[in-house]
mmCIF file as gemmi writes it, N, C-alpha and C atoms, coordinates in Angstrom:
data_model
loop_
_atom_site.group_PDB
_atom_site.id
_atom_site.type_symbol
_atom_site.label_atom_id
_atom_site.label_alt_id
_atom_site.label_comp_id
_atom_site.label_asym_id
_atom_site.label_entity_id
_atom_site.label_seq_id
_atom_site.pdbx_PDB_ins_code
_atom_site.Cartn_x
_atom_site.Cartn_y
_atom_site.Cartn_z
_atom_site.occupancy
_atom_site.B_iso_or_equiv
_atom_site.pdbx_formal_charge
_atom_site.auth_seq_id
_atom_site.auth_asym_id
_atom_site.pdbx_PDB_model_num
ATOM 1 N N . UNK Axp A 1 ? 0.837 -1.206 0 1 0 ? 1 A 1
ATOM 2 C CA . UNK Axp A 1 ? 0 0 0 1 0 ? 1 A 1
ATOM 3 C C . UNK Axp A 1 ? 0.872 1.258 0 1 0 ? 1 A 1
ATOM 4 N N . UNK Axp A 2 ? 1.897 1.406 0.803 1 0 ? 2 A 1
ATOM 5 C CA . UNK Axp A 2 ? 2.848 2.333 1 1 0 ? 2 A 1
ATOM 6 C C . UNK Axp A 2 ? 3.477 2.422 0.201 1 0 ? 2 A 1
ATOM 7 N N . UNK Axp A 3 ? 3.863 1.417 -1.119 1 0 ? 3 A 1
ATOM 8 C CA . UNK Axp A 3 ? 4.594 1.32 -2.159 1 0 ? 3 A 1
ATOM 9 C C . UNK Axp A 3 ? 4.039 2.073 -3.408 1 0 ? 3 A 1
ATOM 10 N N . UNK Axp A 4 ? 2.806 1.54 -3.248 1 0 ? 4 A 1
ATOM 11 C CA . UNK Axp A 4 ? 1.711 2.351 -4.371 1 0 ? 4 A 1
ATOM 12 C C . UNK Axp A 4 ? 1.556 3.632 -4.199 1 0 ? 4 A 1
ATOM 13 N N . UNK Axp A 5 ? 1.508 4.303 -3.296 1 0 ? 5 A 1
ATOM 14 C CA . UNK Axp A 5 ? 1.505 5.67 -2.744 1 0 ? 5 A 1
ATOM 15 C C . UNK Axp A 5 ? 2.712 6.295 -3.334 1 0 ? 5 A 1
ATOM 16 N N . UNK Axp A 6 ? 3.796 5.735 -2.78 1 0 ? 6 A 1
ATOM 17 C CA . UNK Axp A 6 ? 5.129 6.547 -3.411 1 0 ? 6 A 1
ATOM 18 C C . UNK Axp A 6 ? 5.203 6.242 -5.149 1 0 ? 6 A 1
ATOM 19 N N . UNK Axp A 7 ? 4.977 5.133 -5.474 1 0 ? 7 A 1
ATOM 20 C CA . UNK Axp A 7 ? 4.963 5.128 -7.064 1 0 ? 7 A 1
ATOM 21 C C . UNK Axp A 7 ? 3.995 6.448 -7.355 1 0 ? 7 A 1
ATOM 22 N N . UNK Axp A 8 ? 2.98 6.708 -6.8 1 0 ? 8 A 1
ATOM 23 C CA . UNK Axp A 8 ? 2.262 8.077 -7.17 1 0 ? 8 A 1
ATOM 24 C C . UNK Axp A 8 ? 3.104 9.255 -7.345 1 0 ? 8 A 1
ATOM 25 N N . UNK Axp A 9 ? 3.311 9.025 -6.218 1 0 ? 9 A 1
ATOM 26 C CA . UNK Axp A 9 ? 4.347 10.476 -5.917 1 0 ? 9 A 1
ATOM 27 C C . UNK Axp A 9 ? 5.673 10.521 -6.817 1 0 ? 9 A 1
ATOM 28 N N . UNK Axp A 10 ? 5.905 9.188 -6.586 1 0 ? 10 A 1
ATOM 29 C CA . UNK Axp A 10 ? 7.5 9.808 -7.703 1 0 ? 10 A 1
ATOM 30 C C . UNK Axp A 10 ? 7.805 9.217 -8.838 1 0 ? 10 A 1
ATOM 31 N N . UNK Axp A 11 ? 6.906 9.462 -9.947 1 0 ? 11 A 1
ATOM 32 C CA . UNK Axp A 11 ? 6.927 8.477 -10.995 1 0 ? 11 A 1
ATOM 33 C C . UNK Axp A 11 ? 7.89 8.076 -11.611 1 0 ? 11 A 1
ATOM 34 N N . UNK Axp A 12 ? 9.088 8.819 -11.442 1 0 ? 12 A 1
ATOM 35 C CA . UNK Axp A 12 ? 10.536 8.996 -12.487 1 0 ? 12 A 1
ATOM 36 C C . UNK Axp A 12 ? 11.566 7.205 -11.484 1 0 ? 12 A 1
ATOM 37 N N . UNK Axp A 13 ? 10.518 6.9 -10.218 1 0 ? 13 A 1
ATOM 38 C CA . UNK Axp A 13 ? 11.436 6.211 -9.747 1 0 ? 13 A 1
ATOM 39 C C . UNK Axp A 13 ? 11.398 4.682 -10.182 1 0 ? 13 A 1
ATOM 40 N N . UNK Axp A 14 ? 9.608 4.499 -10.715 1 0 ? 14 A 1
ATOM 41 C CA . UNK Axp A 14 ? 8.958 3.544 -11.393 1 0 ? 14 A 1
ATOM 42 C C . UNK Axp A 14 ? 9.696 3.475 -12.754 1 0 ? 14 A 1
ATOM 43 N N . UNK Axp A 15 ? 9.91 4.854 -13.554 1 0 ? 15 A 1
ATOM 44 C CA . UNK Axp A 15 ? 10.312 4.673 -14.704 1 0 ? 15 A 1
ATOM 45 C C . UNK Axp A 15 ? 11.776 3.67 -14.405 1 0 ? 15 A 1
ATOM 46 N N . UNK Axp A 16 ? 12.269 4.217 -13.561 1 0 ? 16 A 1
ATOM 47 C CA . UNK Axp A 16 ? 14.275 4.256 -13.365 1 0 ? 16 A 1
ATOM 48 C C . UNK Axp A 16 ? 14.112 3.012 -12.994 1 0 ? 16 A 1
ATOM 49 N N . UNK Axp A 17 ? 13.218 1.912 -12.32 1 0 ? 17 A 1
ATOM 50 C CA . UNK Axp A 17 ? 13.346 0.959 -11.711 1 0 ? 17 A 1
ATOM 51 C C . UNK Axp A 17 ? 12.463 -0.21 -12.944 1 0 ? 17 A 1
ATOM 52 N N . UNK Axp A 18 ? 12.158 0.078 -14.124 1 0 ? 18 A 1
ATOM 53 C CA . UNK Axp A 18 ? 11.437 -0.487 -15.167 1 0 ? 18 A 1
ATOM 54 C C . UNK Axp A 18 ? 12.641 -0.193 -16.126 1 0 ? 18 A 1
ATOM 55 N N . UNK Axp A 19 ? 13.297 0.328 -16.32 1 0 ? 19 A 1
ATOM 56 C CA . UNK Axp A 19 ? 14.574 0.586 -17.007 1 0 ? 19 A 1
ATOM 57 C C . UNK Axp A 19 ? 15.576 -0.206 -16.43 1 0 ? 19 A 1
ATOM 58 N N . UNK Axp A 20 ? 15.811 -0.182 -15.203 1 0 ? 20 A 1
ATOM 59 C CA . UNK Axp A 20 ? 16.829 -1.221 -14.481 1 0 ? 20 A 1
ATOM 60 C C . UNK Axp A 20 ? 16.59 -2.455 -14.681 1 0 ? 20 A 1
ATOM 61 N N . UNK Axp A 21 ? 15.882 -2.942 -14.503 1 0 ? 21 A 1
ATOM 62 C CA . UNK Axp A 21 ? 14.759 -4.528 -14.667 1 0 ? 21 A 1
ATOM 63 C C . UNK Axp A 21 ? 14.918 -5.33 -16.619 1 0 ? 21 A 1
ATOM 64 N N . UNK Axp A 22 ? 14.963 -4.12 -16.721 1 0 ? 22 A 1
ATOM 65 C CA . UNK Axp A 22 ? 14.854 -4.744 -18.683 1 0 ? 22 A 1
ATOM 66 C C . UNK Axp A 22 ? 15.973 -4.354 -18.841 1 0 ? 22 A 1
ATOM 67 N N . UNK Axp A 23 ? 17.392 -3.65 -18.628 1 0 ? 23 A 1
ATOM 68 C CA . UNK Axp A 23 ? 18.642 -3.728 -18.844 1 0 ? 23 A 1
ATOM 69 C C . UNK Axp A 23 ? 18.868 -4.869 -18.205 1 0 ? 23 A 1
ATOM 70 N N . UNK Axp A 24 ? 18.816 -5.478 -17.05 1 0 ? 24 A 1
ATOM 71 C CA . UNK Axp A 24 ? 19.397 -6.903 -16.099 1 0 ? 24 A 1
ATOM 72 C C . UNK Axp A 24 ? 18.645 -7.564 -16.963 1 0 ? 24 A 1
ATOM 73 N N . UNK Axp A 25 ? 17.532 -8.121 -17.054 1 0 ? 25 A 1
ATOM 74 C CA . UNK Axp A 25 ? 17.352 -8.692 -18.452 1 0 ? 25 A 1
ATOM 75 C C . UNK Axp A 25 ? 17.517 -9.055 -19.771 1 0 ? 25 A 1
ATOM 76 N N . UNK Axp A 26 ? 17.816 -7.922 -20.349 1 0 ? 26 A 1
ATOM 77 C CA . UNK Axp A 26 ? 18.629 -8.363 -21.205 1 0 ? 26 A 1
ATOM 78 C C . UNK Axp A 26 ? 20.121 -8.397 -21.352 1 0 ? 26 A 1
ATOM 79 N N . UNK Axp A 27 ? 20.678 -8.249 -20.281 1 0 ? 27 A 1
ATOM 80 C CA . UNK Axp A 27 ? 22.181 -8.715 -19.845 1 0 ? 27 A 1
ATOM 81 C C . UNK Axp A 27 ? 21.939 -9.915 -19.474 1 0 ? 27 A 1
ATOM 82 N N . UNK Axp A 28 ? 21.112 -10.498 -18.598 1 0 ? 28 A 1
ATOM 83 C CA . UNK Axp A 28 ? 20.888 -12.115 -18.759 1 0 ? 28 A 1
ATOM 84 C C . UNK Axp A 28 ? 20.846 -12.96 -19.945 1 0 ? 28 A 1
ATOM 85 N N . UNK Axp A 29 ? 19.932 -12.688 -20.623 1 0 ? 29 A 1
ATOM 86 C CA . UNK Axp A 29 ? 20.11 -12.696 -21.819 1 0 ? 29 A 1
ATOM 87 C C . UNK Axp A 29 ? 21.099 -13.235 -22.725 1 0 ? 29 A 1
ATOM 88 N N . UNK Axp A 30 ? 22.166 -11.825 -22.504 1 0 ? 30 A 1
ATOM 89 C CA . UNK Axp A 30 ? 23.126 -11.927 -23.521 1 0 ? 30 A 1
ATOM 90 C C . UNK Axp A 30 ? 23.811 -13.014 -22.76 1 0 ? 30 A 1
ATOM 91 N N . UNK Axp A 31 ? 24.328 -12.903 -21.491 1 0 ? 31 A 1
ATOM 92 C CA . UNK Axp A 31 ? 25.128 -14.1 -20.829 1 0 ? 31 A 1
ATOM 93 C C . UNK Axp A 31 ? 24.648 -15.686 -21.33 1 0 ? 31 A 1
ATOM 94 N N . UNK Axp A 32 ? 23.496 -15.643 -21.167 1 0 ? 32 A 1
ATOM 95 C CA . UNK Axp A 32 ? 23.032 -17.046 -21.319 1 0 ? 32 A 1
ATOM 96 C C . UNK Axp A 32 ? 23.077 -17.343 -22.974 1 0 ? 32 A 1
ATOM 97 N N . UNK Axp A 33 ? 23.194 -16.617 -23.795 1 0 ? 33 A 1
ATOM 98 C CA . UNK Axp A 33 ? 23.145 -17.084 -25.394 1 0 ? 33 A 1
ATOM 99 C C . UNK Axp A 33 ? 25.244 -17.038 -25.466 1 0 ? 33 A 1
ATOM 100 N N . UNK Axp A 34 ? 25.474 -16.342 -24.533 1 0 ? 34 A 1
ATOM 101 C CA . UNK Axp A 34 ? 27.029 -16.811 -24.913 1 0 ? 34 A 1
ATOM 102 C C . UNK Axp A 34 ? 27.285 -17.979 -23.867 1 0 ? 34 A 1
ATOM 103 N N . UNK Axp A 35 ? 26.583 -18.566 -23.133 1 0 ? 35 A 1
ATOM 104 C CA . UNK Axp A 35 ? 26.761 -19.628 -22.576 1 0 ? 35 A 1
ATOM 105 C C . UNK Axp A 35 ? 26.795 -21.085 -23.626 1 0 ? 35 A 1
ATOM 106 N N . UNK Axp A 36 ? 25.504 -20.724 -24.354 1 0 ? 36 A 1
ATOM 107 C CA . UNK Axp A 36 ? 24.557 -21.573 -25.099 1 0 ? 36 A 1
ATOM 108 C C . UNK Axp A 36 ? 25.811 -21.761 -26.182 1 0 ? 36 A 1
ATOM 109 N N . UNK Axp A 37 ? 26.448 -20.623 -26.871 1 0 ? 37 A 1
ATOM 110 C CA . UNK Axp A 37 ? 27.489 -20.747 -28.243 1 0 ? 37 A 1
ATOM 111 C C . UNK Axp A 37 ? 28.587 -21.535 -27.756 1 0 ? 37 A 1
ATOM 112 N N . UNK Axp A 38 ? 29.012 -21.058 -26.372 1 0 ? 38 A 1
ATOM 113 C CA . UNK Axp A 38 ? 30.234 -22.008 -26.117 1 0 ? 38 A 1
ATOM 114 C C . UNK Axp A 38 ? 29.9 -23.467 -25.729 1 0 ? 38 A 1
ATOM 115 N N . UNK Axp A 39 ? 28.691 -23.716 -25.629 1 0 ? 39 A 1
ATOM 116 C CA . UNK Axp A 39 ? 28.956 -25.135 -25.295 1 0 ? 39 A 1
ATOM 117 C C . UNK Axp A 39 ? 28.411 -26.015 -26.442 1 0 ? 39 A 1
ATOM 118 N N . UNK Axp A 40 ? 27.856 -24.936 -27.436 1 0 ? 40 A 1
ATOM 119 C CA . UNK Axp A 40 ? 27.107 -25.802 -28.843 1 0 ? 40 A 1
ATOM 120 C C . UNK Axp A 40 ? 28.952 -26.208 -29.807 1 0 ? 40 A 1
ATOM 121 N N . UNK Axp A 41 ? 29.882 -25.193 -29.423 1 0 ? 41 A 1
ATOM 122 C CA . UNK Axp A 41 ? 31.274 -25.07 -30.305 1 0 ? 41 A 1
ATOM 123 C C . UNK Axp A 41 ? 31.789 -26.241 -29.97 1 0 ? 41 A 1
ATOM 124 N N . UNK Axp A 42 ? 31.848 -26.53 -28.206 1 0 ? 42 A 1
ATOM 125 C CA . UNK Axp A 42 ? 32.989 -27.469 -28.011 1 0 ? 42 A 1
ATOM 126 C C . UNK Axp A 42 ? 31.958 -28.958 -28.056 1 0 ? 42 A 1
């Protein structure tokens, strides 16, 4: 409830924290498809 309140109030922190979330994502991502190449090579 207290969380929802401040997402009101400070929207730029929702944005910054939805931006953080899908960069770590797709840095997972990339890690795991260069996981996937090195072990399809050897």
């Amino acid at each position: 409830m207290v969380w929802l309140l401040l997402i009101k109030d400070t929207p730029n922190i929702f944005l910054i924290d939805m931006i953080t979330v899908s960069f770590l994502f797709t840095l997972f991502m990339f890690i795991l498809d260069q996981i996937f190449k090195k072990k399809r090579t050897t």
